[in-house]
PDB file of C-alpha atoms in Angstrom:
ATOM      1  CA  MET P  30     -22.382  12.030   4.878  1.00 56.00           C
ATOM      2  CA  ASN P  31     -20.860  10.450   1.488  1.00 72.00           C
ATOM      3  CA  ILE P  32     -23.058  10.215  -1.741  1.00 87.00           C
ATOM      4  CA  LYS P  33     -24.922   7.127  -1.373  1.00 90.00           C
ATOM      5  CA  LYS P  34     -25.228   4.593  -4.429  1.00 95.00           C
ATOM      6  CA  ALA P  35     -28.980   5.177  -4.490  1.00 97.00           C
ATOM      7  CA  THR P  36     -31.670   6.574  -6.747  1.00 98.00           C
ATOM      8  CA  ILE P  37     -34.230   8.935  -5.631  1.00 98.00           C
ATOM      9  CA  VAL P  38     -37.442   9.295  -7.782  1.00 98.00           C
ATOM     10  CA  LEU P  39     -39.654  12.670  -7.569  1.00 98.00           C
ATOM     11  CA  GLU P  40     -43.270  12.692  -8.589  1.00 98.00           C
ATOM     12  CA  GLY P  41     -44.608  15.836  -9.898  1.00 95.00           C
ATOM     13  CA  GLY P  42     -48.041  17.306  -9.139  1.00 93.00           C
ATOM     14  CA  ALA P  43     -47.469  21.099  -9.711  1.00 92.00           C
ATOM     15  CA  THR P  44     -47.841  22.979  -6.238  1.00 94.00           C
ATOM     16  CA  ARG P  45     -48.053  19.610  -4.399  1.00 96.00           C
ATOM     17  CA  GLY P  46     -44.438  19.486  -5.027  1.00 96.00           C
ATOM     18  CA  VAL P  47     -44.002  21.659  -2.013  1.00 98.00           C
ATOM     19  CA  PHE P  48     -44.197  18.511  -0.053  1.00 98.00           C
ATOM     20  CA  THR P  49     -41.219  17.083  -1.698  1.00 98.00           C
ATOM     21  CA  SER P  50     -39.427  20.181  -0.955  1.00 98.00           C
ATOM     22  CA  GLY P  51     -39.918  19.630   2.661  1.00 98.00           C
ATOM     23  CA  VAL P  52     -38.547  16.092   1.959  1.00 98.00           C
ATOM     24  CA  LEU P  53     -35.362  17.083   0.352  1.00 98.00           C
ATOM     25  CA  ASP P  54     -34.669  20.073   2.609  1.00 98.00           C
ATOM     26  CA  CYS P  55     -34.846  17.655   5.680  1.00 98.00           C
ATOM     27  CA  MET P  56     -32.299  15.269   3.779  1.00 97.00           C
ATOM     28  CA  MET P  57     -30.092  18.075   2.688  1.00 97.00           C
ATOM     29  CA  GLU P  58     -29.948  19.514   6.028  1.00 97.00           C
ATOM     30  CA  ARG P  59     -28.607  16.308   7.282  1.00 95.00           C
ATOM     31  CA  GLY P  60     -26.224  15.633   4.551  1.00 95.00           C
ATOM     32  CA  ILE P  61     -28.117  12.871   3.001  1.00 96.00           C
ATOM     33  CA  TYR P  62     -27.395  12.735  -0.660  1.00 97.00           C
ATOM     34  CA  VAL P  63     -27.753  10.000  -3.061  1.00 97.00           C
ATOM     35  CA  SER P  64     -25.904   9.127  -6.568  1.00 97.00           C
ATOM     36  CA  HIS P  65     -29.060   9.490  -9.089  1.00 98.00           C
ATOM     37  CA  VAL P  66     -32.020  11.679  -9.014  1.00 98.00           C
ATOM     38  CA  ILE P  67     -34.940  11.542 -11.487  1.00 98.00           C
ATOM     39  CA  GLY P  68     -37.457  14.313 -11.120  1.00 98.00           C
ATOM     40  CA  VAL P  69     -40.697  14.698 -13.278  1.00 98.00           C
ATOM     41  CA  SER P  70     -42.515  18.130 -13.504  1.00 96.00           C
ATOM     42  CA  ALA P  71     -42.435  19.758  -9.987  1.00 96.00           C
ATOM     43  CA  GLY P  72     -40.136  16.948  -9.311  1.00 97.00           C
ATOM     44  CA  ALA P  73     -37.717  18.289 -11.645  1.00 98.00           C
ATOM     45  CA  CYS P  74     -37.606  21.694 -10.085  1.00 97.00           C
ATOM     46  CA  ASN P  75     -37.013  19.962  -6.850  1.00 98.00           C
ATOM     47  CA  ALA P  76     -34.299  17.638  -8.170  1.00 98.00           C
ATOM     48  CA  VAL P  77     -32.146  20.422  -9.671  1.00 98.00           C
ATOM     49  CA  SER P  78     -32.052  22.211  -6.225  1.00 98.00           C
ATOM     50  CA  TYR P  79     -31.130  18.971  -4.425  1.00 98.00           C
ATOM     51  CA  VAL P  80     -28.275  18.381  -7.159  1.00 98.00           C
ATOM     52  CA  SER P  81     -27.026  22.100  -6.509  1.00 98.00           C
ATOM     53  CA  ARG P  82     -27.366  21.455  -2.763  1.00 97.00           C
ATOM     54  CA  GLN P  83     -29.552  24.526  -2.016  1.00 98.00           C
ATOM     55  CA  PRO P  84     -32.131  23.590   0.710  1.00 98.00           C
ATOM     56  CA  GLY P  85     -35.005  26.170   1.027  1.00 97.00           C
ATOM     57  CA  ARG P  86     -34.834  27.272  -2.624  1.00 96.00           C
ATOM     58  CA  THR P  87     -37.477  25.224  -4.276  1.00 96.00           C
ATOM     59  CA  ARG P  88     -39.787  26.122  -1.084  1.00 96.00           C
ATOM     60  CA  ASP P  89     -39.130  29.758  -1.760  1.00 94.00           C
ATOM     61  CA  CYS P  90     -39.912  29.549  -5.405  1.00 92.00           C
ATOM     62  CA  MET P  91     -43.146  27.844  -4.590  1.00 92.00           C
ATOM     63  CA  ILE P  92     -44.187  30.181  -1.835  1.00 92.00           C
ATOM     64  CA  PRO P  93     -43.174  33.577  -2.715  1.00 76.00           C
ATOM     65  CA  SER P  94     -43.044  36.136  -0.045  1.00 74.00           C
ATOM     66  CA  ASP P  95     -44.709  38.828  -2.023  1.00 65.00           C
ATOM     67  CA  LYS P  96     -46.723  39.518  -4.891  1.00 62.00           C
ATOM     68  CA  SER P  97     -43.964  40.671  -6.971  1.00 56.00           C
ATOM     69  CA  GLY P  98     -42.836  37.183  -6.964  1.00 55.00           C
ATOM     70  CA  THR P  99     -45.974  35.457  -7.846  1.00 73.00           C
ATOM     71  CA  TYR P 100     -46.022  32.985 -10.870  1.00 77.00           C
ATOM     72  CA  TYR P 101     -49.474  33.131 -11.526  1.00 71.00           C
ATOM     73  CA  TYR P 102     -51.052  35.054 -14.231  1.00 63.00           C
ATOM     74  CA  GLY P 103     -54.216  37.086 -14.226  1.00 64.00           C
ATOM     75  CA  ILE P 104     -57.208  36.558 -16.570  1.00 58.00           C
ATOM     76  CA  ARG P 105     -56.041  39.115 -19.187  1.00 65.00           C
ATOM     77  CA  ASP P 106     -52.343  37.748 -19.270  1.00 62.00           C
ATOM     78  CA  PHE P 107     -53.604  34.079 -19.279  1.00 56.00           C
ATOM     79  CA  VAL P 108     -55.551  35.005 -22.455  1.00 61.00           C
ATOM     80  CA  LYS P 109     -52.420  36.818 -23.890  1.00 65.00           C
ATOM     81  CA  GLU P 110     -49.826  34.171 -22.938  1.00 63.00           C
ATOM     82  CA  LYS P 111     -52.172  31.027 -23.135  1.00 70.00           C
ATOM     83  CA  SER P 112     -50.757  29.964 -19.766  1.00 76.00           C
ATOM     84  CA  VAL P 113     -51.710  30.042 -16.273  1.00 80.00           C
ATOM     85  CA  MET P 114     -48.453  30.399 -15.086  1.00 79.00           C
ATOM     86  CA  ASN P 115     -45.679  32.914 -15.741  1.00 86.00           C
ATOM     87  CA  MET P 116     -43.136  30.210 -17.164  1.00 89.00           C
ATOM     88  CA  ASP P 117     -40.647  33.043 -17.896  1.00 89.00           C
ATOM     89  CA  MET P 118     -40.730  34.337 -14.021  1.00 89.00           C
ATOM     90  CA  ILE P 119     -40.307  30.513 -13.098  1.00 91.00           C
ATOM     91  CA  PHE P 120     -37.540  29.510 -15.359  1.00 94.00           C
ATOM     92  CA  ASP P 121     -35.505  32.836 -16.025  1.00 94.00           C
ATOM     93  CA  ARG P 122     -36.153  35.351 -13.388  1.00 92.00           C
ATOM     94  CA  TYR P 123     -36.207  33.032 -10.298  1.00 93.00           C
ATOM     95  CA  PRO P 124     -32.871  30.868 -11.336  1.00 96.00           C
ATOM     96  CA  ASN P 125     -30.965  33.948 -12.563  1.00 95.00           C
ATOM     97  CA  ASP P 126     -32.296  36.701 -10.382  1.00 93.00           C
ATOM     98  CA  LEU P 127     -34.877  36.342  -7.474  1.00 90.00           C
ATOM     99  CA  TYR P 128     -33.880  32.964  -6.370  1.00 94.00           C
ATOM    100  CA  PRO P 129     -30.313  32.153  -7.978  1.00 96.00           C
ATOM    101  CA  PHE P 130     -29.728  28.813  -8.819  1.00 98.00           C
ATOM    102  CA  ASP P 131     -26.059  27.363  -8.091  1.00 98.00           C
ATOM    103  CA  TYR P 132     -25.432  26.527 -11.712  1.00 98.00           C
ATOM    104  CA  ASP P 133     -21.666  25.603 -10.780  1.00 98.00           C
ATOM    105  CA  THR P 134     -22.438  23.279  -8.195  1.00 98.00           C
ATOM    106  CA  TYR P 135     -24.865  21.570 -10.243  1.00 98.00           C
ATOM    107  CA  PHE P 136     -22.743  21.124 -13.249  1.00 98.00           C
ATOM    108  CA  THR P 137     -19.812  19.979 -11.189  1.00 97.00           C
ATOM    109  CA  SER P 138     -21.845  17.698  -8.890  1.00 97.00           C
ATOM    110  CA  GLU P 139     -20.957  13.795  -8.578  1.00 95.00           C
ATOM    111  CA  MET P 140     -24.798  13.249  -8.695  1.00 97.00           C
ATOM    112  CA  GLU P 141     -26.556  12.137 -11.781  1.00 97.00           C
ATOM    113  CA  CYS P 142     -29.848  13.927 -12.543  1.00 98.00           C
ATOM    114  CA  GLU P 143     -32.518  12.992 -15.056  1.00 98.00           C
ATOM    115  CA  ILE P 144     -35.276  15.245 -15.689  1.00 98.00           C
ATOM    116  CA  VAL P 145     -38.405  13.704 -17.364  1.00 98.00           C
ATOM    117  CA  THR P 146     -40.185  15.056 -20.272  1.00 98.00           C
ATOM    118  CA  THR P 147     -42.659  13.929 -22.682  1.00 98.00           C
ATOM    119  CA  ASN P 148     -41.786  14.177 -26.582  1.00 98.00           C
ATOM    120  CA  CYS P 149     -44.833  15.297 -28.238  1.00 98.00           C
ATOM    121  CA  LEU P 150     -43.958  13.720 -31.594  1.00 98.00           C
ATOM    122  CA  THR P 151     -43.469  10.210 -30.172  1.00 98.00           C
ATOM    123  CA  GLY P 152     -45.613  10.385 -26.965  1.00 98.00           C
ATOM    124  CA  LYS P 153     -42.930   8.777 -25.169  1.00 98.00           C
ATOM    125  CA  ALA P 154     -40.968   9.726 -22.018  1.00 98.00           C
ATOM    126  CA  GLU P 155     -37.403  11.066 -22.408  1.00 98.00           C
ATOM    127  CA  TYR P 156     -34.865  11.437 -19.694  1.00 98.00           C
ATOM    128  CA  MET P 157     -32.845  14.385 -20.206  1.00 98.00           C
ATOM    129  CA  LYS P 158     -29.708  15.792 -18.799  1.00 98.00           C
ATOM    130  CA  GLU P 159     -27.719  18.859 -19.098  1.00 98.00           C
ATOM    131  CA  ARG P 160     -24.255  19.450 -17.532  1.00 96.00           C
ATOM    132  CA  GLU P 161     -22.930  22.511 -19.338  1.00 97.00           C
ATOM    133  CA  ASP P 162     -25.638  24.824 -20.803  1.00 98.00           C
ATOM    134  CA  ARG P 163     -27.352  26.972 -18.250  1.00 98.00           C
ATOM    135  CA  GLU P 164     -30.168  27.878 -20.777  1.00 97.00           C
ATOM    136  CA  ARG P 165     -30.838  24.411 -22.037  1.00 98.00           C
ATOM    137  CA  LEU P 166     -31.039  23.090 -18.418  1.00 98.00           C
ATOM    138  CA  MET P 167     -33.814  25.603 -17.620  1.00 98.00           C
ATOM    139  CA  LYS P 168     -35.745  24.967 -20.782  1.00 98.00           C
ATOM    140  CA  ILE P 169     -35.761  21.018 -19.945  1.00 98.00           C
ATOM    141  CA  CYS P 170     -37.155  21.930 -16.668  1.00 98.00           C
ATOM    142  CA  ARG P 171     -39.684  24.149 -18.034  1.00 97.00           C
ATOM    143  CA  ALA P 172     -40.487  21.443 -20.703  1.00 98.00           C
ATOM    144  CA  SER P 173     -40.992  18.870 -17.766  1.00 98.00           C
ATOM    145  CA  CYS P 174     -43.360  21.243 -15.909  1.00 96.00           C
ATOM    146  CA  SER P 175     -45.383  22.257 -18.835  1.00 96.00           C
ATOM    147  CA  MET P 176     -48.945  21.079 -17.940  1.00 94.00           C
ATOM    148  CA  PRO P 177     -51.154  20.314 -20.766  1.00 95.00           C
ATOM    149  CA  LEU P 178     -53.802  22.854 -21.768  1.00 93.00           C
ATOM    150  CA  LEU P 179     -52.298  25.063 -18.887  1.00 91.00           C
ATOM    151  CA  THR P 180     -49.006  25.937 -20.465  1.00 93.00           C
ATOM    152  CA  PRO P 181     -47.443  25.979 -23.782  1.00 94.00           C
ATOM    153  CA  ILE P 182     -45.521  23.342 -25.485  1.00 97.00           C
ATOM    154  CA  VAL P 183     -41.638  23.991 -25.150  1.00 97.00           C
ATOM    155  CA  ASN P 184     -39.197  23.307 -27.840  1.00 98.00           C
ATOM    156  CA  VAL P 185     -35.878  21.851 -26.722  1.00 98.00           C
ATOM    157  CA  ASP P 186     -33.317  21.115 -29.579  1.00 97.00           C
ATOM    158  CA  ASN P 187     -36.029  22.036 -31.958  1.00 97.00           C
ATOM    159  CA  VAL P 188     -38.493  19.098 -30.634  1.00 98.00           C
ATOM    160  CA  PRO P 189     -41.824  19.869 -28.866  1.00 98.00           C
ATOM    161  CA  TYR P 190     -42.199  18.584 -25.230  1.00 98.00           C
ATOM    162  CA  LEU P 191     -44.619  18.711 -22.446  1.00 98.00           C
ATOM    163  CA  ASP P 192     -45.045  17.604 -18.909  1.00 97.00           C
ATOM    164  CA  GLY P 193     -42.897  14.360 -18.285  1.00 97.00           C
ATOM    165  CA  GLY P 194     -45.937  13.215 -16.132  1.00 97.00           C
ATOM    166  CA  LEU P 195     -47.890  12.657 -19.050  1.00 98.00           C
ATOM    167  CA  ALA P 196     -45.698   9.692 -20.209  1.00 98.00           C
ATOM    168  CA  ASP P 197     -44.027   8.478 -17.031  1.00 98.00           C
ATOM    169  CA  SER P 198     -45.513  10.084 -13.864  1.00 97.00           C
ATOM    170  CA  VAL P 199     -43.232   8.185 -11.315  1.00 98.00           C
ATOM    171  CA  PRO P 200     -40.329   6.578 -13.186  1.00 97.00           C
ATOM    172  CA  ILE P 201     -39.894   3.536 -10.968  1.00 98.00           C
ATOM    173  CA  ARG P 202     -39.096   1.546 -13.967  1.00 97.00           C
ATOM    174  CA  ARG P 203     -36.319   3.803 -15.083  1.00 97.00           C
ATOM    175  CA  ALA P 204     -34.606   3.923 -11.714  1.00 97.00           C
ATOM    176  CA  GLY P 205     -34.641   0.051 -11.901  1.00 95.00           C
ATOM    177  CA  GLU P 206     -32.737   0.369 -15.197  1.00 96.00           C
ATOM    178  CA  ILE P 207     -29.927   2.460 -13.563  1.00 95.00           C
ATOM    179  CA  GLY P 208     -29.163  -0.532 -11.379  1.00 94.00           C
ATOM    180  CA  ASN P 209     -28.839   0.885  -7.877  1.00 95.00           C
ATOM    181  CA  ASP P 210     -30.032  -1.473  -5.263  1.00 94.00           C
ATOM    182  CA  LYS P 211     -31.614   1.190  -3.168  1.00 97.00           C
ATOM    183  CA  ILE P 212     -34.412   3.379  -4.326  1.00 98.00           C
ATOM    184  CA  ILE P 213     -36.254   6.273  -2.632  1.00 98.00           C
ATOM    185  CA  VAL P 214     -39.619   7.364  -4.046  1.00 98.00           C
ATOM    186  CA  VAL P 215     -41.379  10.600  -2.940  1.00 98.00           C
ATOM    187  CA  LEU P 216     -44.890  10.714  -4.043  1.00 98.00           C
ATOM    188  CA  THR P 217     -47.121  13.734  -3.714  1.00 98.00           C
ATOM    189  CA  LYS P 218     -50.573  11.826  -3.094  1.00 97.00           C
ATOM    190  CA  ASN P 219     -51.945   9.721  -0.337  1.00 96.00           C
ATOM    191  CA  ALA P 220     -51.469   6.269  -0.408  1.00 95.00           C
ATOM    192  CA  GLY P 221     -54.271   4.241  -2.646  1.00 96.00           C
ATOM    193  CA  TYR P 222     -54.581   7.180  -4.795  1.00 95.00           C
ATOM    194  CA  ARG P 223     -55.541   6.273  -8.316  1.00 96.00           C
ATOM    195  CA  LYS P 224     -56.271   8.284 -11.167  1.00 95.00           C
ATOM    196  CA  LYS P 225     -59.662   8.364 -13.104  1.00 95.00           C
ATOM    197  CA  THR P 226     -59.884   7.829 -16.868  1.00 95.00           C
ATOM    198  CA  ILE P 227     -60.431  10.880 -18.729  1.00 95.00           C
ATOM    199  CA  SER P 228     -64.115  11.781 -19.534  1.00 96.00           C
ATOM    200  CA  ARG P 229     -65.346  11.974 -23.141  1.00 96.00           C
ATOM    201  CA  SER P 230     -65.669  15.677 -23.158  1.00 97.00           C
ATOM    202  CA  MET P 231     -62.147  16.164 -21.918  1.00 96.00           C
ATOM    203  CA  GLN P 232     -60.929  13.821 -24.644  1.00 97.00           C
ATOM    204  CA  ARG P 233     -62.420  16.004 -27.184  1.00 97.00           C
ATOM    205  CA  ILE P 234     -60.760  19.143 -25.728  1.00 96.00           C
ATOM    206  CA  TYR P 235     -57.468  17.301 -25.904  1.00 97.00           C
ATOM    207  CA  ARG P 236     -58.170  16.153 -29.448  1.00 97.00           C
ATOM    208  CA  ARG P 237     -58.832  19.942 -30.429  1.00 96.00           C
ATOM    209  CA  ALA P 238     -55.621  21.138 -28.590  1.00 96.00           C
ATOM    210  CA  TYR P 239     -53.168  18.606 -29.926  1.00 97.00           C
ATOM    211  CA  GLY P 240     -54.643  17.235 -33.086  1.00 96.00           C
ATOM    212  CA  SER P 241     -51.046  17.750 -34.843  1.00 97.00           C
ATOM    213  CA  TYR P 242     -49.578  15.125 -32.342  1.00 98.00           C
ATOM    214  CA  PRO P 243     -51.606  11.987 -32.432  1.00 98.00           C
ATOM    215  CA  ASN P 244     -49.026   9.929 -30.537  1.00 98.00           C
ATOM    216  CA  LEU P 245     -49.274  12.533 -27.522  1.00 98.00           C
ATOM    217  CA  ILE P 246     -52.877  12.318 -27.629  1.00 98.00           C
ATOM    218  CA  ARG P 247     -52.636   8.450 -27.159  1.00 98.00           C
ATOM    219  CA  THR P 248     -50.182   8.938 -24.430  1.00 98.00           C
ATOM    220  CA  ILE P 249     -52.802  11.412 -22.445  1.00 98.00           C
ATOM    221  CA  PHE P 250     -55.482   9.024 -22.856  1.00 98.00           C
ATOM    222  CA  ARG P 251     -53.514   6.106 -21.567  1.00 97.00           C
ATOM    223  CA  ARG P 252     -52.208   8.028 -18.522  1.00 97.00           C
ATOM    224  CA  SER P 253     -54.489   6.856 -15.981  1.00 97.00           C
ATOM    225  CA  PHE P 254     -54.018   3.248 -16.890  1.00 97.00           C
ATOM    226  CA  GLU P 255     -50.086   3.669 -16.920  1.00 97.00           C
ATOM    227  CA  TYR P 256     -50.076   5.641 -13.556  1.00 97.00           C
ATOM    228  CA  ASN P 257     -52.312   3.071 -11.857  1.00 98.00           C
ATOM    229  CA  ARG P 258     -50.193   0.115 -12.964  1.00 97.00           C
ATOM    230  CA  THR P 259     -47.216   1.969 -11.779  1.00 98.00           C
ATOM    231  CA  MET P 260     -48.688   2.470  -8.060  1.00 98.00           C
ATOM    232  CA  ASN P 261     -49.826  -0.827  -7.974  1.00 98.00           C
ATOM    233  CA  HIS P 262     -46.191  -1.965  -8.958  1.00 98.00           C
ATOM    234  CA  ILE P 263     -44.795   0.541  -6.285  1.00 98.00           C
ATOM    235  CA  ASP P 264     -47.269  -0.794  -3.512  1.00 98.00           C
ATOM    236  CA  GLN P 265     -45.670  -4.239  -4.226  1.00 98.00           C
ATOM    237  CA  LEU P 266     -42.200  -3.186  -4.131  1.00 97.00           C
ATOM    238  CA  GLU P 267     -42.956  -1.149  -0.837  1.00 97.00           C
ATOM    239  CA  LYS P 268     -44.429  -4.241   0.646  1.00 97.00           C
ATOM    240  CA  GLN P 269     -41.502  -6.405  -0.205  1.00 97.00           C
ATOM    241  CA  GLY P 270     -39.010  -3.893   1.175  1.00 96.00           C
ATOM    242  CA  LYS P 271     -37.342  -3.297  -2.080  1.00 97.00           C
ATOM    243  CA  ILE P 272     -37.882   0.503  -2.070  1.00 98.00           C
ATOM    244  CA  PHE P 273     -38.260   3.242   0.427  1.00 98.00           C
ATOM    245  CA  VAL P 274     -41.407   5.217  -0.158  1.00 98.00           C
ATOM    246  CA  LEU P 275     -42.347   8.776   1.269  1.00 98.00           C
ATOM    247  CA  ARG P 276     -45.804  10.247   0.630  1.00 98.00           C
ATOM    248  CA  PRO P 277     -48.216  12.865   2.342  1.00 98.00           C
ATOM    249  CA  GLN P 278     -50.029  11.551   5.428  1.00 97.00           C
ATOM    250  CA  VAL P 279     -52.579  14.439   5.206  1.00 97.00           C
ATOM    251  CA  LYS P 280     -54.729  15.628   2.563  1.00 96.00           C
ATOM    252  CA  PRO P 281     -52.304  16.928  -0.244  1.00 96.00           C
ATOM    253  CA  VAL P 282     -53.011  20.784  -1.507  1.00 95.00           C
ATOM    254  CA  ALA P 283     -54.768  21.416  -4.811  1.00 92.00           C
ATOM    255  CA  ARG P 284     -52.685  21.094  -7.842  1.00 88.00           C
ATOM    256  CA  LEU P 285     -52.625  25.096  -8.379  1.00 88.00           C
ATOM    257  CA  GLU P 286     -53.011  25.869  -4.502  1.00 89.00           C
ATOM    258  CA  ARG P 287     -52.241  29.610  -3.903  1.00 87.00           C
ATOM    259  CA  ASN P 288     -52.710  30.123  -0.331  1.00 90.00           C
ATOM    260  CA  LYS P 289     -49.094  30.729   1.348  1.00 92.00           C
ATOM    261  CA  ASP P 290     -50.420  29.168   4.690  1.00 94.00           C
ATOM    262  CA  THR P 291     -51.773  26.043   3.158  1.00 95.00           C
ATOM    263  CA  LEU P 292     -48.643  25.439   0.955  1.00 95.00           C
ATOM    264  CA  LEU P 293     -46.396  26.121   3.866  1.00 96.00           C
ATOM    265  CA  ALA P 294     -48.424  23.620   6.281  1.00 97.00           C
ATOM    266  CA  PHE P 295     -47.761  21.000   3.400  1.00 97.00           C
ATOM    267  CA  TYR P 296     -44.240  21.815   3.137  1.00 98.00           C
ATOM    268  CA  GLU P 297     -43.844  21.686   6.748  1.00 98.00           C
ATOM    269  CA  HIS P 298     -45.671  18.139   6.782  1.00 98.00           C
ATOM    270  CA  GLY P 299     -42.910  17.022   4.337  1.00 98.00           C
ATOM    271  CA  TYR P 300     -40.184  17.963   6.409  1.00 98.00           C
ATOM    272  CA  HIS P 301     -41.339  16.768   9.654  1.00 98.00           C
ATOM    273  CA  LEU P 302     -42.516  13.405   8.122  1.00 98.00           C
ATOM    274  CA  THR P 303     -38.974  12.863   6.588  1.00 98.00           C
ATOM    275  CA  GLU P 304     -37.597  13.598  10.169  1.00 98.00           C
ATOM    276  CA  ARG P 305     -39.650  10.905  11.779  1.00 97.00           C
ATOM    277  CA  SER P 306     -38.527   8.726   8.952  1.00 97.00           C
ATOM    278  CA  LEU P 307     -34.801   9.456   9.014  1.00 96.00           C
ATOM    279  CA  GLU P 308     -34.009   6.505  11.028  1.00 96.00           C
ATOM    280  CA  ALA P 309     -35.832   4.049   9.125  1.00 97.00           C
ATOM    281  CA  MET P 310     -34.618   5.549   5.847  1.00 96.00           C
ATOM    282  CA  GLU P 311     -30.886   5.280   6.697  1.00 94.00           C
ATOM    283  CA  ALA P 312     -31.523   1.800   7.910  1.00 95.00           C
ATOM    284  CA  TYR P 313     -32.938   0.937   4.371  1.00 96.00           C
ATOM    285  CA  LEU P 314     -29.984   2.793   2.578  1.00 94.00           C
ATOM    286  CA  GLU P 315     -27.320   0.777   4.872  1.00 91.00           C
ATOM    287  CA  LYS P 316     -28.370  -2.597   4.672  1.00 85.00           C
TER     288      LYS P 316
END
């Protein structure tokens, strides 16, 4: 199938992103590619594998086949590295050794890919691209996936960044700015989900952790409000038939799920849900 002029928006959610892997693998196996992709956090990892046309790659990264490929740290390494996940493993060994990333296909693709990050200095979302530098591409993906408190800040071009989901969890408005008439949104939580406001105790923890970044703290504290407003907007657009939304129909896995069978089942749910939705999706793209 030819690349369709449309935008696909991919929400994050750490290991919940394996649902998105199933969605995109089903689309890729049937040759369904769109002209623009915007990925946030785990959605960024899915986005780049979609643009490099590598079905199964992100699934395999999220569900390692043996312990040698695990990306979780133990207690001792967590204290040493100040991270729950081995980010060097995910964004260096995976793409360059264990689960090779097809940089050549990515860099020569006709598809545009934007990776959402949160600038710690401004507290604002940035929609970053990279079409030449392998190391910088993976660094941007790493920044987009760096969860606050759980993984370190990432410097890209000497600017500190964290998880793109802090400033723009589901960039539907950014998709509108691109100007494509058709927008597919892949969410990783059930219909009706809304974020709760941050408790006072967690606010104190964030202030201690990121006291040097007051704009970032404000963004974190406003995240639930902005997320819920975005979900209301998406629900409205979906009812009007202006966007096509895929979201889990079963209970999502935990954000840091480790059980392989649980993750595989959630991946397969995304894949089979997309199979059942293909006719409706293609009709939406064609009309």
